[in-house]
XYZ file of N, CA and C in Angstrom:
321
model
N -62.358 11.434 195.780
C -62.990 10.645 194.759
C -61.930 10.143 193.790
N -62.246 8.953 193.323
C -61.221 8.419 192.089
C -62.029 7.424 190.982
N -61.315 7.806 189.931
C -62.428 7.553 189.067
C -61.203 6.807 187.905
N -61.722 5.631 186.925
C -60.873 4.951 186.375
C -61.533 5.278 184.905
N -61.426 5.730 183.953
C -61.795 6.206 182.334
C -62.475 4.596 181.496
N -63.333 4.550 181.504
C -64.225 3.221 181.000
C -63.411 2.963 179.411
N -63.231 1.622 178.988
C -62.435 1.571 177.595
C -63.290 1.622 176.789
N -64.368 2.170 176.988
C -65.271 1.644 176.038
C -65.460 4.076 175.556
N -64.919 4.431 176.466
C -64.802 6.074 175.345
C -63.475 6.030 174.401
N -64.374 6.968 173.442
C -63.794 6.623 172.140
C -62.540 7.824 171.620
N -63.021 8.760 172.101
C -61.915 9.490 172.339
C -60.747 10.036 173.261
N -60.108 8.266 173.032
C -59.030 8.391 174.028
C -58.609 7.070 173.223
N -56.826 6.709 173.132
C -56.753 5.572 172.443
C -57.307 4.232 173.571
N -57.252 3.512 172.872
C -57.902 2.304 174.010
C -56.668 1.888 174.576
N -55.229 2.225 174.343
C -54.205 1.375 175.384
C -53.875 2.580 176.089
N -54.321 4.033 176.576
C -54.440 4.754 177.495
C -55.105 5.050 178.241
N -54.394 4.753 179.734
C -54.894 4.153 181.084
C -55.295 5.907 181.647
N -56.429 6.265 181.382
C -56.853 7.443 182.273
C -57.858 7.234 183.601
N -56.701 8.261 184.593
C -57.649 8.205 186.275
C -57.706 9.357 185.917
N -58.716 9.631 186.978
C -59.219 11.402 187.344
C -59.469 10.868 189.662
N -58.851 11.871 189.811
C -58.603 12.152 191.480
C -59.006 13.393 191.765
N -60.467 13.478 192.350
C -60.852 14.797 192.839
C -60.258 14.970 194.201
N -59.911 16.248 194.800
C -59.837 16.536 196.061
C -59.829 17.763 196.185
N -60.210 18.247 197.512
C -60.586 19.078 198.431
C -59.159 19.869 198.211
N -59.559 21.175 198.032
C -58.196 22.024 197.735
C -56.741 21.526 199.600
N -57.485 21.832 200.124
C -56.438 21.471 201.195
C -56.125 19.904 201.479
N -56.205 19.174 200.937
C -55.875 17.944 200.477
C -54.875 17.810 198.579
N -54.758 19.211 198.202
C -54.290 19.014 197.472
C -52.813 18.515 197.230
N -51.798 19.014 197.840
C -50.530 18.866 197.993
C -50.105 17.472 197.837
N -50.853 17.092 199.152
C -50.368 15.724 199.434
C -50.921 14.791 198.069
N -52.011 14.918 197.880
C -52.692 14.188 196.799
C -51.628 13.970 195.734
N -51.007 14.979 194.939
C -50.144 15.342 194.156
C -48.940 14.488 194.018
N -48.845 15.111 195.531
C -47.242 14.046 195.589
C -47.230 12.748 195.357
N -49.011 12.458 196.029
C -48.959 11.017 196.149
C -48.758 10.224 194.892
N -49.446 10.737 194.210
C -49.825 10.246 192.310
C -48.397 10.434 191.621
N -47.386 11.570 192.306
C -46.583 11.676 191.120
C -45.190 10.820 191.436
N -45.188 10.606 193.314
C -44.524 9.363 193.610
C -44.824 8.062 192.936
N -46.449 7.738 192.966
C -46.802 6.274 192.337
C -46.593 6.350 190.718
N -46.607 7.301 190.158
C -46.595 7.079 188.632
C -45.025 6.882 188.280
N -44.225 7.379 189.165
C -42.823 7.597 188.928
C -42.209 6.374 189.237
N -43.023 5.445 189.153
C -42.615 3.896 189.365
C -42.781 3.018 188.003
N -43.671 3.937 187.480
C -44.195 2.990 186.151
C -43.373 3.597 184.559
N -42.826 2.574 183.815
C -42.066 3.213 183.120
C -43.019 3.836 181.932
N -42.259 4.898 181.349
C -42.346 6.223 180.643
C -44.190 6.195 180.553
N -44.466 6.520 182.176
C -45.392 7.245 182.685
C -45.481 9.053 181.850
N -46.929 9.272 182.227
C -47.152 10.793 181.815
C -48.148 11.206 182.852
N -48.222 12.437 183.382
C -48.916 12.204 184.188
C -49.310 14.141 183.692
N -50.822 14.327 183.321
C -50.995 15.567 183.469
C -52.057 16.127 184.615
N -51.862 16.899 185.525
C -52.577 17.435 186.947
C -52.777 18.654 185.979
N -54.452 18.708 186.285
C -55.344 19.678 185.853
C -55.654 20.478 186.925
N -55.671 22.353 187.362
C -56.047 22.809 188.496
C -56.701 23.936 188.049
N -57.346 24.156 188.844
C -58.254 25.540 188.481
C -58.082 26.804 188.102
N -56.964 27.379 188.304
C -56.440 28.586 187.753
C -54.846 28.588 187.108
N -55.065 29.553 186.548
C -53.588 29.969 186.394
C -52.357 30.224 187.180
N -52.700 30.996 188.403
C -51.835 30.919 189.457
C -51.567 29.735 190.032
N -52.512 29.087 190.305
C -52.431 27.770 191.304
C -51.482 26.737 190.094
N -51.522 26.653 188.667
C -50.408 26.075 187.630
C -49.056 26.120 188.192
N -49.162 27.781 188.096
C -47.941 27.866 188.201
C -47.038 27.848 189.657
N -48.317 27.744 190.935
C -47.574 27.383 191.840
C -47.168 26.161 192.064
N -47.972 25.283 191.903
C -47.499 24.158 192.043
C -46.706 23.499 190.963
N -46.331 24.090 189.889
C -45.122 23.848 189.004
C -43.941 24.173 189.673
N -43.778 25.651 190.365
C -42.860 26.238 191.256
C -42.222 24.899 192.200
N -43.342 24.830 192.904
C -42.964 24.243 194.532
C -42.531 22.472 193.590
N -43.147 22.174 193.140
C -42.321 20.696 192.600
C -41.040 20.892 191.704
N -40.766 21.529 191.357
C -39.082 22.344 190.684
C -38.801 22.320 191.931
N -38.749 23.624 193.032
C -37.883 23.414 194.216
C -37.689 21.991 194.894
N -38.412 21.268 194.781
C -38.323 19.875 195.147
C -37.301 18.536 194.432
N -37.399 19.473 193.437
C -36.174 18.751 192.146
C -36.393 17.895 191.783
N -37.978 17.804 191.107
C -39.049 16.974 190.229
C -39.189 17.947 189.001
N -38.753 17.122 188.285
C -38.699 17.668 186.919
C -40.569 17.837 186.425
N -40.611 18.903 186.213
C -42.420 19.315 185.882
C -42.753 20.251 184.393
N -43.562 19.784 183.914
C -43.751 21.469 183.074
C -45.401 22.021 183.232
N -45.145 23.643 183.233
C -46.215 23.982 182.889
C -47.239 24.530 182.012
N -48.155 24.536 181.712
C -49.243 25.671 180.990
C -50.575 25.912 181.236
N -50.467 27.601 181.006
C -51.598 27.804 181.475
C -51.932 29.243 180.670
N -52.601 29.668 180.837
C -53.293 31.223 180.399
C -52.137 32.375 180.421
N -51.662 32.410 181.342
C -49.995 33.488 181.212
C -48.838 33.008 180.827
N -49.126 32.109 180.108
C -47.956 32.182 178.999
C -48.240 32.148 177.640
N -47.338 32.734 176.849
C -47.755 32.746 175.310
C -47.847 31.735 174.634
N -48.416 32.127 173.966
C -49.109 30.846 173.042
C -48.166 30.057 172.257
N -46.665 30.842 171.921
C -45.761 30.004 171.600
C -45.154 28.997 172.437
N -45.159 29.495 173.906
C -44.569 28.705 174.672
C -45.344 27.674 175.380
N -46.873 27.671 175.335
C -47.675 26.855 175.696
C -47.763 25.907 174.446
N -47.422 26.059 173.061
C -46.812 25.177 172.079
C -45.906 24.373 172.300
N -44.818 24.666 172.654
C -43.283 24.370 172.501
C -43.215 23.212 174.076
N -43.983 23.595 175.380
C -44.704 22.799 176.141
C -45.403 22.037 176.169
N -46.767 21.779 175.331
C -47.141 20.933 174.613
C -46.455 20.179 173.943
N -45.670 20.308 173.016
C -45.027 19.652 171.820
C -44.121 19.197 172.530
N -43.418 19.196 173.510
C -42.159 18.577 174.594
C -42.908 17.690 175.042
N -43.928 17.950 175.918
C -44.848 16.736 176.946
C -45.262 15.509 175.725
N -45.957 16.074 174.741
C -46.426 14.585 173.590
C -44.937 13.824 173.351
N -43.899 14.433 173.314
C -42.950 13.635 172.374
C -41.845 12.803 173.876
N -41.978 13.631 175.149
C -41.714 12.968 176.222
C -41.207 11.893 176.327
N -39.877 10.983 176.420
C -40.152 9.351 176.707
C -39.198 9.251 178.071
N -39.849 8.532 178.694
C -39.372 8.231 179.939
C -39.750 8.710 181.241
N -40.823 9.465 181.217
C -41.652 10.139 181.790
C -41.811 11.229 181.812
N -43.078 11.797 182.117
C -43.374 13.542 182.213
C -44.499 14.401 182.414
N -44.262 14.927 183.467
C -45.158 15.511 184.711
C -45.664 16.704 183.830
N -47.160 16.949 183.531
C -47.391 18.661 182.892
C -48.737 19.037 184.242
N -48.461 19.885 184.427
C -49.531 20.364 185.299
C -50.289 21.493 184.445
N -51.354 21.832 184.645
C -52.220 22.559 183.435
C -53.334 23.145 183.876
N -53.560 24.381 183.750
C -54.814 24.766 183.752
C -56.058 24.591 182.721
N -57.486 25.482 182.631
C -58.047 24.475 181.811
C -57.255 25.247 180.192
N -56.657 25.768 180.018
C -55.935 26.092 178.778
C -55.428 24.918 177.639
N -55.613 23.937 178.391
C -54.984 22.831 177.696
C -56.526 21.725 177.180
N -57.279 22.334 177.460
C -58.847 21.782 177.173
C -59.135 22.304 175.939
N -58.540 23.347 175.528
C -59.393 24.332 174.709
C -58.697 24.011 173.331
């Protein structure tokens, strides 16, 4: 599923372009790559991938580091300073920047 954020919600600025991409956990990988290849075309792109747990954050933060794609993460096992200091890096970001997140970043 893919879904394009209507300009007409209000809490979101109106010159930010939000998709949402559901998929099937074993379709996830590829999905991933796919979005973070296409965004990595567009200049000082941001791209945050939302996943269901905490582990699954931090794996797929893992496996895109070994890949030598610059990523950050947060999620529930890390402290609250450092899910700050992660936050506060990703907003101020220029030139692009990948955060992958559990729902910790909702709250």
């Amino acid at each position: 599923m893919y879904w394009t954020e209507l300009a007409s919600d209000q809490q979101t600025h109106q010159h930010v372009l939000q998709e949402v991409v559901s998929v099937h956990t074993n379709d996830l990988l590829p999905a991933i790559a796919s979005i973070i290849n296409q965004q990595q075309k567009v200049p000082n792109y941001k791209v945050i991938i939302f996943l269901t747990t905490a582990r699954m954050t931090g794996y797929m933060a893992s496996f895109f580091t070994a890949m030598n794609i610059e990523v950050m993460e947060i999620h529930s096992r890390l402290t609250q300073s450092k899910r700050s200091r992660v936050s506060e890096k990703f907003r101020q970001a220029m030139g692009g920047a990948i955060l992958f997140s559990s729902d910790v970043s909702a709250r």
